[in-house]
PDB file of C-alpha atoms in Angstrom:
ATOM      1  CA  UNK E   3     -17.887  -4.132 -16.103  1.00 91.00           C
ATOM      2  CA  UNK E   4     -15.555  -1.558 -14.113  1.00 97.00           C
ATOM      3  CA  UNK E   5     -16.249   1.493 -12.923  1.00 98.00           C
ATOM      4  CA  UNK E   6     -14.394   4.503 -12.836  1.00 98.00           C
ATOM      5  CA  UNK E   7     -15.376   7.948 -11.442  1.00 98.00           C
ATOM      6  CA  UNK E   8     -13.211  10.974 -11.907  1.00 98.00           C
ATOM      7  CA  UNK E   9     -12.487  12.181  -8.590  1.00 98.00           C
ATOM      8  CA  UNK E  10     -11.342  15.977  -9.586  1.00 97.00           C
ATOM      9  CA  UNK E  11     -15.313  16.496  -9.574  1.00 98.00           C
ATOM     10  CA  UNK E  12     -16.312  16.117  -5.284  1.00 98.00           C
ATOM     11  CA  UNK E  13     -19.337  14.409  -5.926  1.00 98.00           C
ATOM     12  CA  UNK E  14     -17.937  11.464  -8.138  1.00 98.00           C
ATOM     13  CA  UNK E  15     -15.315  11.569  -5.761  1.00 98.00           C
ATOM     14  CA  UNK E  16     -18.100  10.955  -3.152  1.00 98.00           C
ATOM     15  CA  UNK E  17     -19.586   8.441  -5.366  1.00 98.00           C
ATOM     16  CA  UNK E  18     -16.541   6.297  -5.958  1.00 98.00           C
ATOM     17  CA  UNK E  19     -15.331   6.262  -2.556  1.00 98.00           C
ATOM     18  CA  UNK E  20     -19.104   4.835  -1.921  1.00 98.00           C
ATOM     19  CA  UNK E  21     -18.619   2.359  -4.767  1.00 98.00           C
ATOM     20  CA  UNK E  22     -14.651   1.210  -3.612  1.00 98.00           C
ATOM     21  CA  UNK E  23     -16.184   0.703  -0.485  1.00 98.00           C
ATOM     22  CA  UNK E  24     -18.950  -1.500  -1.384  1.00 98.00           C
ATOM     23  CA  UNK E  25     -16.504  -3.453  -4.013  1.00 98.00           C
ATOM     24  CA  UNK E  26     -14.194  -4.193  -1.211  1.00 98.00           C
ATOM     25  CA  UNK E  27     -16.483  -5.656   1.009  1.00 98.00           C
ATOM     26  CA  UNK E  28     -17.732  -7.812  -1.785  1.00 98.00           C
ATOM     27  CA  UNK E  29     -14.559  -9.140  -2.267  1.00 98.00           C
ATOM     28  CA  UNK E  30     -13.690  -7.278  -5.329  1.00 98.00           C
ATOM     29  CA  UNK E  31     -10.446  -4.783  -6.309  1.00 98.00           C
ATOM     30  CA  UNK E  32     -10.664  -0.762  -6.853  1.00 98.00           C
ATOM     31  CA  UNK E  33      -7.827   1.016  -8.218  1.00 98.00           C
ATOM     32  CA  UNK E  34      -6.399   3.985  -6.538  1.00 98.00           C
ATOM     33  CA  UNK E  35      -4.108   6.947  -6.637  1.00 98.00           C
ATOM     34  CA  UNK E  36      -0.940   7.226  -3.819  1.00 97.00           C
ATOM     35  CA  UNK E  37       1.956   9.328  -3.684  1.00 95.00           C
ATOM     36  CA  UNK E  38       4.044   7.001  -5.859  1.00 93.00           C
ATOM     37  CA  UNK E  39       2.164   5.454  -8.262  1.00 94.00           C
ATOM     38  CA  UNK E  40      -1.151   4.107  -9.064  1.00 96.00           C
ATOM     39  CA  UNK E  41      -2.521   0.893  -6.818  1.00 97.00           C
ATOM     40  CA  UNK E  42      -4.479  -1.983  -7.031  1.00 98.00           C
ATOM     41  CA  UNK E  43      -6.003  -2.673  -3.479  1.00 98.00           C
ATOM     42  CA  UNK E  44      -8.144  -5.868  -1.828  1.00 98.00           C
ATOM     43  CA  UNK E  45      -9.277  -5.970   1.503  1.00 97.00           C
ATOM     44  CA  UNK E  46      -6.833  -7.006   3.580  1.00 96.00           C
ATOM     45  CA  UNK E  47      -8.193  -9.351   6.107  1.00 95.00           C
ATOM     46  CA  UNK E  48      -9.987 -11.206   3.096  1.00 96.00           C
ATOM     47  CA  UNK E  49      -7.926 -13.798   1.648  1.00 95.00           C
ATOM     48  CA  UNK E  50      -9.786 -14.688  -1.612  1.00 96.00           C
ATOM     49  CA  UNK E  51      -9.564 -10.753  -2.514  1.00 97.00           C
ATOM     50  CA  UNK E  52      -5.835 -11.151  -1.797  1.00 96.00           C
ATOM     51  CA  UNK E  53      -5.569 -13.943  -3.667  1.00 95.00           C
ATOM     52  CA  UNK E  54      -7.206 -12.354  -7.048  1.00 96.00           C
ATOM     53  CA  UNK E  55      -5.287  -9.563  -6.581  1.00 96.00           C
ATOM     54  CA  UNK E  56      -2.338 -11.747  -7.108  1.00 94.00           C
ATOM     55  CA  UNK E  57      -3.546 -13.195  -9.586  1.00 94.00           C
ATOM     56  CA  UNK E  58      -4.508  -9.878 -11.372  1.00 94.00           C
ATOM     57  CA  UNK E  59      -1.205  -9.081 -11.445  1.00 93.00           C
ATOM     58  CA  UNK E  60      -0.118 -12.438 -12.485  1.00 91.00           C
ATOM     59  CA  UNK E  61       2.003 -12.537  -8.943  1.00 88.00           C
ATOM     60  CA  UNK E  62       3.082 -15.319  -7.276  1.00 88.00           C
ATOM     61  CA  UNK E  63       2.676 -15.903  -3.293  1.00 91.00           C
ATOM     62  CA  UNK E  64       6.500 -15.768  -2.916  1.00 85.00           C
ATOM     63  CA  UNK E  65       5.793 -11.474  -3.264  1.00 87.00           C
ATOM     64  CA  UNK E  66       3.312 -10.789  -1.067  1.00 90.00           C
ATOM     65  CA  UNK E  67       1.059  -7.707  -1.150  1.00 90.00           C
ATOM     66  CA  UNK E  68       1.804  -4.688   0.985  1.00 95.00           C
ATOM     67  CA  UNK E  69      -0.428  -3.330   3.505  1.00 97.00           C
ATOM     68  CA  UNK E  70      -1.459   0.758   3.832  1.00 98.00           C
ATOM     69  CA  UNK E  71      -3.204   2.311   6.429  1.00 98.00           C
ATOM     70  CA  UNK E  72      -4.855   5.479   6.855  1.00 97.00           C
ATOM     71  CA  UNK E  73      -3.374   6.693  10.222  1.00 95.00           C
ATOM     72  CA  UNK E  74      -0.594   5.830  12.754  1.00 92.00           C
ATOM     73  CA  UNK E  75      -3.406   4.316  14.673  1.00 93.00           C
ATOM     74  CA  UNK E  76      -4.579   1.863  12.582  1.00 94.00           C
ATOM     75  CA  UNK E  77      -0.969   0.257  12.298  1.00 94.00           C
ATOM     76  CA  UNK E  78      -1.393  -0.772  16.144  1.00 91.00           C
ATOM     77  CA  UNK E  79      -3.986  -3.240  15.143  1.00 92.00           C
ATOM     78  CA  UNK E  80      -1.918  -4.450  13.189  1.00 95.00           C
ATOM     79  CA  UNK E  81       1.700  -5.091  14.725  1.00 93.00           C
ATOM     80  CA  UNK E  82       2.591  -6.980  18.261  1.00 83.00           C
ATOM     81  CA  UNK E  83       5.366  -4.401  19.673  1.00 86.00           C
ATOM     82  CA  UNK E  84       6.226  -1.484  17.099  1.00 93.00           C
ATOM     83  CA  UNK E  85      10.162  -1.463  17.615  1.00 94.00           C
ATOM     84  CA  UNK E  86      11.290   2.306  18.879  1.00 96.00           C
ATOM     85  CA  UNK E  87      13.185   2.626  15.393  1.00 97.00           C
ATOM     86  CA  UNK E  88       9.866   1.899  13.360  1.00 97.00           C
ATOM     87  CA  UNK E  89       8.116   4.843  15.595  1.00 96.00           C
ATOM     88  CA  UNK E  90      10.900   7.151  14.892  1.00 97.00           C
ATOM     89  CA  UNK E  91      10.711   6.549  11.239  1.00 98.00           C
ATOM     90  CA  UNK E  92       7.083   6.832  11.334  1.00 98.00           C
ATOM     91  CA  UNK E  93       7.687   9.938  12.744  1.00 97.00           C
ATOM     92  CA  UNK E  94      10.070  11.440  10.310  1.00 98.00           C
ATOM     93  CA  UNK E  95       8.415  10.378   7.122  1.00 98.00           C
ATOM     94  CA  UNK E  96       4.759   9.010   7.665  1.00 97.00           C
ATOM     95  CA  UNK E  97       2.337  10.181   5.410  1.00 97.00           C
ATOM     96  CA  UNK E  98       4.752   9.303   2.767  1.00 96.00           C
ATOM     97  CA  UNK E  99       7.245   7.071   0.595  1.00 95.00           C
ATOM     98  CA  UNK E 100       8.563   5.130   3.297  1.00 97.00           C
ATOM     99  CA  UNK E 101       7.274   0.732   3.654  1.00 97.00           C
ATOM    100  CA  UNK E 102       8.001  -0.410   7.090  1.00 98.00           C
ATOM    101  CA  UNK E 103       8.395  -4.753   7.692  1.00 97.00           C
ATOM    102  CA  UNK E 104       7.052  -5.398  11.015  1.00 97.00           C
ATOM    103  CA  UNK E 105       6.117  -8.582  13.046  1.00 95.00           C
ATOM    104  CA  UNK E 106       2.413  -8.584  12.593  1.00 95.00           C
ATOM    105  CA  UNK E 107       0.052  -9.642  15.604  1.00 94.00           C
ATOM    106  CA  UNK E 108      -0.306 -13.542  15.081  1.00 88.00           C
ATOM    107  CA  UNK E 109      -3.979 -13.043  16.027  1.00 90.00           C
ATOM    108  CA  UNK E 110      -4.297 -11.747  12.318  1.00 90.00           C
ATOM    109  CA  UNK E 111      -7.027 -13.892  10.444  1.00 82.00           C
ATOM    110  CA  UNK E 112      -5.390 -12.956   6.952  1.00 91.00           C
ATOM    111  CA  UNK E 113      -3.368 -14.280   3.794  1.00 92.00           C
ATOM    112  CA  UNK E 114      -1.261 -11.502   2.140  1.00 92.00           C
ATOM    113  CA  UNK E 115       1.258 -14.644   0.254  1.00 88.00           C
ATOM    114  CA  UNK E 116       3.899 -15.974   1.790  1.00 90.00           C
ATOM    115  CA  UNK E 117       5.160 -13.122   4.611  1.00 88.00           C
ATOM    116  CA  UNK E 118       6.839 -15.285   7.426  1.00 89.00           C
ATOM    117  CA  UNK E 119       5.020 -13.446   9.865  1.00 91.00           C
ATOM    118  CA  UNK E 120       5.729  -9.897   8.770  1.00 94.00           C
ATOM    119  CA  UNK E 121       3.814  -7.379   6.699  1.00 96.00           C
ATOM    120  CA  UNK E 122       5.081  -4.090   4.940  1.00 96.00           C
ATOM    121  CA  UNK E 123       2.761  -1.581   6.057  1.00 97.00           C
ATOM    122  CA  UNK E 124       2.957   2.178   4.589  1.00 98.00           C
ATOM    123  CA  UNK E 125       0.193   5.223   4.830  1.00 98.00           C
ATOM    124  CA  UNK E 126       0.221   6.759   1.455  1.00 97.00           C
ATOM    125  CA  UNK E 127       0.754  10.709   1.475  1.00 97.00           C
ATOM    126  CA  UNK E 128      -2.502  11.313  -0.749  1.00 97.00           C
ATOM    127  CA  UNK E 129      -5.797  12.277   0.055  1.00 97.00           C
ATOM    128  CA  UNK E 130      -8.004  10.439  -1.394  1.00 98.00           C
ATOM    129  CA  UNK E 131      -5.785   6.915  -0.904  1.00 98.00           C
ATOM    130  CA  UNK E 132      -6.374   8.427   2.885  1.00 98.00           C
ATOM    131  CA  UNK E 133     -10.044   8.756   2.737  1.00 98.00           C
ATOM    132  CA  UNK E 134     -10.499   5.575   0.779  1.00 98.00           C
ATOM    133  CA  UNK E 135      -8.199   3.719   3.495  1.00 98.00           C
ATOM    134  CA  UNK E 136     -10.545   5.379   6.496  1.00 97.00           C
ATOM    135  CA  UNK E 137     -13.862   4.229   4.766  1.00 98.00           C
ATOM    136  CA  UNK E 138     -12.327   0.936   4.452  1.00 97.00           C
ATOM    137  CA  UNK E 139      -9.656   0.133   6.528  1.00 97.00           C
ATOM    138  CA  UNK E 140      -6.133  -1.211   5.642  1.00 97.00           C
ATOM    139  CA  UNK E 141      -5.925  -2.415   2.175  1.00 98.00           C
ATOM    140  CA  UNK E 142      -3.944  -4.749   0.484  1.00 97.00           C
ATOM    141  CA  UNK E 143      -2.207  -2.502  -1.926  1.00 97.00           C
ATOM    142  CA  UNK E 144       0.464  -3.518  -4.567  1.00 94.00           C
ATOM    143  CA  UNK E 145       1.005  -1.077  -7.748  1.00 94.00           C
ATOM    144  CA  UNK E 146      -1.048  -1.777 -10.473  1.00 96.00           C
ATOM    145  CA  UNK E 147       0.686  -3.058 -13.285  1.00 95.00           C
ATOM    146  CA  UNK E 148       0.976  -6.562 -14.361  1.00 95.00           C
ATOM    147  CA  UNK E 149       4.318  -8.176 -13.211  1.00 89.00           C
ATOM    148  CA  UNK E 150       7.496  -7.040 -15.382  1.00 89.00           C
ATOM    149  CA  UNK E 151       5.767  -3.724 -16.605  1.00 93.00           C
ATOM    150  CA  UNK E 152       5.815  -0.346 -15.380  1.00 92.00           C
ATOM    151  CA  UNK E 153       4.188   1.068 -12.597  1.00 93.00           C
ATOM    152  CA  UNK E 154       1.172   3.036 -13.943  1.00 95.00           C
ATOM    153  CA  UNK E 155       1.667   6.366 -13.130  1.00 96.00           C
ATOM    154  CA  UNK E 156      -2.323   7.612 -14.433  1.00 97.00           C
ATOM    155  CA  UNK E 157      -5.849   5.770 -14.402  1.00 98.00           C
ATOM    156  CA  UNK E 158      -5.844   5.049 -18.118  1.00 98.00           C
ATOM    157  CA  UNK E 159      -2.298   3.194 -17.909  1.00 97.00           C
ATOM    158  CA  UNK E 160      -3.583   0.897 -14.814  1.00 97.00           C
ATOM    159  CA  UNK E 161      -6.830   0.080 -17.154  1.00 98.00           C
ATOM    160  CA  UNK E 162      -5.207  -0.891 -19.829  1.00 97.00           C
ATOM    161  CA  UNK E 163      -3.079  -3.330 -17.989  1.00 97.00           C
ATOM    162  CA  UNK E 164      -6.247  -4.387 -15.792  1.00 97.00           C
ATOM    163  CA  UNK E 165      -9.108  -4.019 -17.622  1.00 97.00           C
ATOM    164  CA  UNK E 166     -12.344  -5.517 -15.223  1.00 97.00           C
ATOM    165  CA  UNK E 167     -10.271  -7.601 -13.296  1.00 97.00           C
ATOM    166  CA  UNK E 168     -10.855  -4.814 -11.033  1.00 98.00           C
ATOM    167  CA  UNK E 169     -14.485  -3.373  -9.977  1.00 98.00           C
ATOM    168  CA  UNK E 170     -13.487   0.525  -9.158  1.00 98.00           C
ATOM    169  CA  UNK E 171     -11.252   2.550 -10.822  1.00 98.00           C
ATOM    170  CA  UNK E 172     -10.509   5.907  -8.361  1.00 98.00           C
ATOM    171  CA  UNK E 173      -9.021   8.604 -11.122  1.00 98.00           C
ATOM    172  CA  UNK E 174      -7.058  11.230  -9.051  1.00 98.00           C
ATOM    173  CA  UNK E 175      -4.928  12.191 -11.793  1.00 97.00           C
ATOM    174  CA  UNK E 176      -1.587  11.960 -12.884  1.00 96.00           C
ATOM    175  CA  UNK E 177       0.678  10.548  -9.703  1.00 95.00           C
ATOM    176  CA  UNK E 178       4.277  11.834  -8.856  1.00 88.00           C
ATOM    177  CA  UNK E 179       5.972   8.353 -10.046  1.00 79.00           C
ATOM    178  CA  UNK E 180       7.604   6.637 -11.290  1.00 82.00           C
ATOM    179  CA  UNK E 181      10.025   5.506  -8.078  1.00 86.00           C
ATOM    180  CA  UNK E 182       8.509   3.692  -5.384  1.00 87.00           C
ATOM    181  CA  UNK E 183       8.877   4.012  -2.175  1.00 94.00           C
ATOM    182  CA  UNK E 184      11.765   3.056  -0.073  1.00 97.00           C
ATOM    183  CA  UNK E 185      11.443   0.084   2.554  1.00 97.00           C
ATOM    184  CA  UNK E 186      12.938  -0.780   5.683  1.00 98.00           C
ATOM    185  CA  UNK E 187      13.089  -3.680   7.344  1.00 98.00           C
ATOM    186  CA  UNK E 188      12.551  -3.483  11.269  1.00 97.00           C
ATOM    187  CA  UNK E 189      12.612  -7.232  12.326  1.00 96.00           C
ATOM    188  CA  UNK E 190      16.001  -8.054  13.321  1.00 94.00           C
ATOM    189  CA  UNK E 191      18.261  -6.388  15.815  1.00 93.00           C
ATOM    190  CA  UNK E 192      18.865  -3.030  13.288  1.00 95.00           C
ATOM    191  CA  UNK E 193      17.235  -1.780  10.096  1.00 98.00           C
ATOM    192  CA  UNK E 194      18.142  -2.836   7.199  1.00 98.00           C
ATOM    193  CA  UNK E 195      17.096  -0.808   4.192  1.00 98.00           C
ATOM    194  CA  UNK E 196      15.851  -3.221   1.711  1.00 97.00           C
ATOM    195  CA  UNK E 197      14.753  -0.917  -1.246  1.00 96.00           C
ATOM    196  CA  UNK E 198      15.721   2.294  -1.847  1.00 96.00           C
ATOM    197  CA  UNK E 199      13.310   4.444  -3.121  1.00 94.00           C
ATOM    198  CA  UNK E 200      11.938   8.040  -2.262  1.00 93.00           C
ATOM    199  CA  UNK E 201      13.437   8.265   0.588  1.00 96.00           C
ATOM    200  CA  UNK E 202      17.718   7.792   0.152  1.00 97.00           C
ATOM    201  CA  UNK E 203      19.820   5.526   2.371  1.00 98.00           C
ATOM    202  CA  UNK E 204      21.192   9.126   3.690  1.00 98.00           C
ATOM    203  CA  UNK E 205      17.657  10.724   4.345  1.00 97.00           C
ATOM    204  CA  UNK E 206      16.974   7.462   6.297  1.00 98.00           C
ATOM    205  CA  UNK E 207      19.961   7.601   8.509  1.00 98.00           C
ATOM    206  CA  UNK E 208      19.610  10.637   9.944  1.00 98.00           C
ATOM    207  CA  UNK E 209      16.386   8.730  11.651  1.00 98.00           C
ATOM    208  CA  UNK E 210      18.713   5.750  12.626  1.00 98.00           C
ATOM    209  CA  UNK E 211      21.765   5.874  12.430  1.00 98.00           C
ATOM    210  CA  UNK E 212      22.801   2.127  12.433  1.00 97.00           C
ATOM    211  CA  UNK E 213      20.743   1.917   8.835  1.00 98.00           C
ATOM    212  CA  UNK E 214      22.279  -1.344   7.324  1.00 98.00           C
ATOM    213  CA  UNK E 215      22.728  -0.807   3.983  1.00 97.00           C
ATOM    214  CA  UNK E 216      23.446  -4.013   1.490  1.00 91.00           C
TER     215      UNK E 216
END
């Protein structure tokens, strides 16, 4: 049966930080607050989670799951060279609504779906996503709706799509949703914005200027 702890109170906050934690490193999925909308998260480097989280969402490998981090740092473990355009953006609009796609580091012993190498990273702009992601390290974090319905935007509308296909449920309250965050693609020889979302195609370019925009 899921848990949920209402994190407005510190010491169930405290509590189910403990508890998403210990459910990640069992393999299992916690819920969580970000700056968008509410997630569903798996350890990242465990494939099995991945794959349930997937399959929680009824999600196919062809979309695989983002990644968030909880600090600029943690992205260098993550990526081979980080392109002078993704530190800029970083930069400009990191914590926040902004999804890089880098080149991750081949070394990487994980299975986010089908990513051709790359991996959308983001670090949420919320605090306890943040403390959650420095307890545990980077997530795999993809909103938490079932496919084809709307992002939840508060705990209760995540567990009623979810139920206890997911161990933790991390209330923080109503989100700032609905629109997701915007994501740039860094792999080729210029960015290409590939959803627009928080950020707009003009807030973007200010960063870089040679923003290709479909």
């Amino acid at each position: 049966m899921a848990q949920r702890f209402d994190c407005s109170d510190p010491s169930a906050r405290r509590a189910g930080i403990d508890a998403a934690v210990a459910a990640l490193g069992e393999g299992r999925l916690v819920v969580l607050p970000t700056d968008t909308v509410y997630g569903v998260g798996a350890d990242a480097f465990d494939p099995k989670a991945v794959a349930g989280l997937l399959a929680a969402k009824g999600r196919g490998r062809h979309k695989p799951s983002p990644v968030l981090v909880g600090s600029r740092d943690a992205l260098d473990d993550l990526v081979e060279d980080l392109p002078e355009k993704a530190g800029e953006l970083i930069e400009a609009h990191w914590p926040g609504g902004l999804t890089l796609v880098l080149r991750h580091r081949s070394s990487l012993s994980w299975d986010l779906g089908e990513t051709g190498g790359t991996v959308a990273v983001r670090m949420p702009d919320h605090p306890l996503a943040l403390d959650l992601l420095a307890a545990a390290g980077p997530m795999a974090v993809s909103s938490a709706n079932l496919t084809d319905r709307p992002s939840p935007e508060d705990c209760d509308a995540a567990f009623g799509m979810l139920g206890d296909s997911v161990a933790v449920y991390l209330d923080g309250g109503r989100t700032a949703g609905p629109v997701s965050s915007s994501i740039v693609d860094l792999t080729g020889d210029a960015p290409v914005l590939v959803r627009e979302g928080v950020l707009s195609a003009a807030e973007l370019a200010k960063v870089v200027p040679d923003l290709v925009v479909p």
